[in-house]
Amino acid sequence: MAKVTITQVKSIIDRPKNQKLTIKALGLGKINKSVTVEYTPQIAGMVNKVQNLIEVKEQ
């Protein structure tokens, strides 16, 4: 699987609870924090759910 770097670029304040929980599940929580993960179908679903709050870059 390909690796991707996911960076949070917007705050989770005033967002629905499911988006807040998805951000936490991705290992994020603060603006400009980044994580590198393998791009599995589960991660793709999470990215799709919070795409307005994050930025994704392939490695």
mmCIF file of C-alpha atoms in Angstrom:
data_model
loop_
_atom_site.group_PDB
_atom_site.id
_atom_site.type_symbol
_atom_site.label_atom_id
_atom_site.label_comp_id
_atom_site.label_asym_id
_atom_site.label_seq_id
_atom_site.Cartn_x
_atom_site.Cartn_y
_atom_site.Cartn_z
ATOM 1 C CA MET A 1 0.000 0.000 0.000
ATOM 2 C CA ALA A 2 1.029 3.577 -0.597
ATOM 3 C CA LYS A 3 1.961 5.843 2.286
ATOM 4 C CA VAL A 4 0.322 9.235 2.700
ATOM 5 C CA THR A 5 0.949 12.178 4.994
ATOM 6 C CA ILE A 6 -2.200 13.661 6.495
ATOM 7 C CA THR A 7 -1.994 17.181 7.934
ATOM 8 C CA GLN A 8 -4.778 18.926 9.840
ATOM 9 C CA VAL A 9 -5.249 22.430 8.433
ATOM 10 C CA LYS A 10 -8.483 23.547 10.109
ATOM 11 C CA SER A 11 -9.830 23.495 13.645
ATOM 12 C CA ILE A 12 -12.406 20.974 14.884
ATOM 13 C CA ILE A 13 -14.234 23.603 16.948
ATOM 14 C CA ASP A 14 -17.930 23.756 15.989
ATOM 15 C CA ARG A 15 -17.705 20.546 13.940
ATOM 16 C CA PRO A 16 -20.027 17.541 14.261
ATOM 17 C CA LYS A 17 -19.031 14.930 16.841
ATOM 18 C CA ASN A 18 -18.345 12.276 14.189
ATOM 19 C CA GLN A 19 -15.775 14.562 12.512
ATOM 20 C CA LYS A 20 -14.086 15.268 15.857
ATOM 21 C CA LEU A 21 -13.849 11.556 16.606
ATOM 22 C CA THR A 22 -12.507 10.801 13.118
ATOM 23 C CA ILE A 23 -9.752 13.410 13.528
ATOM 24 C CA LYS A 24 -8.782 11.809 16.851
ATOM 25 C CA ALA A 25 -8.819 8.331 15.258
ATOM 26 C CA LEU A 26 -6.411 9.545 12.571
ATOM 27 C CA GLY A 27 -4.011 10.665 15.313
ATOM 28 C CA LEU A 28 -4.540 14.375 14.753
ATOM 29 C CA GLY A 29 -6.080 17.034 17.007
ATOM 30 C CA LYS A 30 -4.068 20.204 16.560
ATOM 31 C CA ILE A 31 -3.667 22.414 13.526
ATOM 32 C CA ASN A 32 -0.515 21.649 11.476
ATOM 33 C CA LYS A 33 -0.030 18.241 13.113
ATOM 34 C CA SER A 34 0.877 15.535 10.602
ATOM 35 C CA VAL A 35 0.789 11.755 10.577
ATOM 36 C CA THR A 36 2.122 9.302 8.001
ATOM 37 C CA VAL A 37 -0.024 6.204 7.449
ATOM 38 C CA GLU A 38 -0.608 3.515 4.854
ATOM 39 C CA TYR A 39 -3.500 4.373 2.559
ATOM 40 C CA THR A 40 -5.924 1.536 3.306
ATOM 41 C CA PRO A 41 -9.660 1.526 2.517
ATOM 42 C CA GLN A 42 -10.350 2.372 6.181
ATOM 43 C CA ILE A 43 -8.064 5.408 6.078
ATOM 44 C CA ALA A 44 -9.603 6.461 2.736
ATOM 45 C CA GLY A 45 -13.051 6.463 4.365
ATOM 46 C CA MET A 46 -11.825 8.582 7.269
ATOM 47 C CA VAL A 47 -10.116 11.014 4.895
ATOM 48 C CA ASN A 48 -13.327 11.328 2.893
ATOM 49 C CA LYS A 49 -15.317 12.130 6.039
ATOM 50 C CA VAL A 50 -13.049 15.006 7.138
ATOM 51 C CA GLN A 51 -11.663 16.158 3.789
ATOM 52 C CA ASN A 52 -12.524 19.807 4.541
ATOM 53 C CA LEU A 53 -10.291 19.790 7.647
ATOM 54 C CA ILE A 54 -7.177 18.025 6.349
ATOM 55 C CA GLU A 55 -4.631 17.999 3.545
ATOM 56 C CA VAL A 56 -3.344 14.730 2.083
ATOM 57 C CA LYS A 57 0.005 14.267 0.313
ATOM 58 C CA GLU A 58 1.320 11.053 -1.224
ATOM 59 C CA GLN A 59 4.855 10.024 -0.454
#
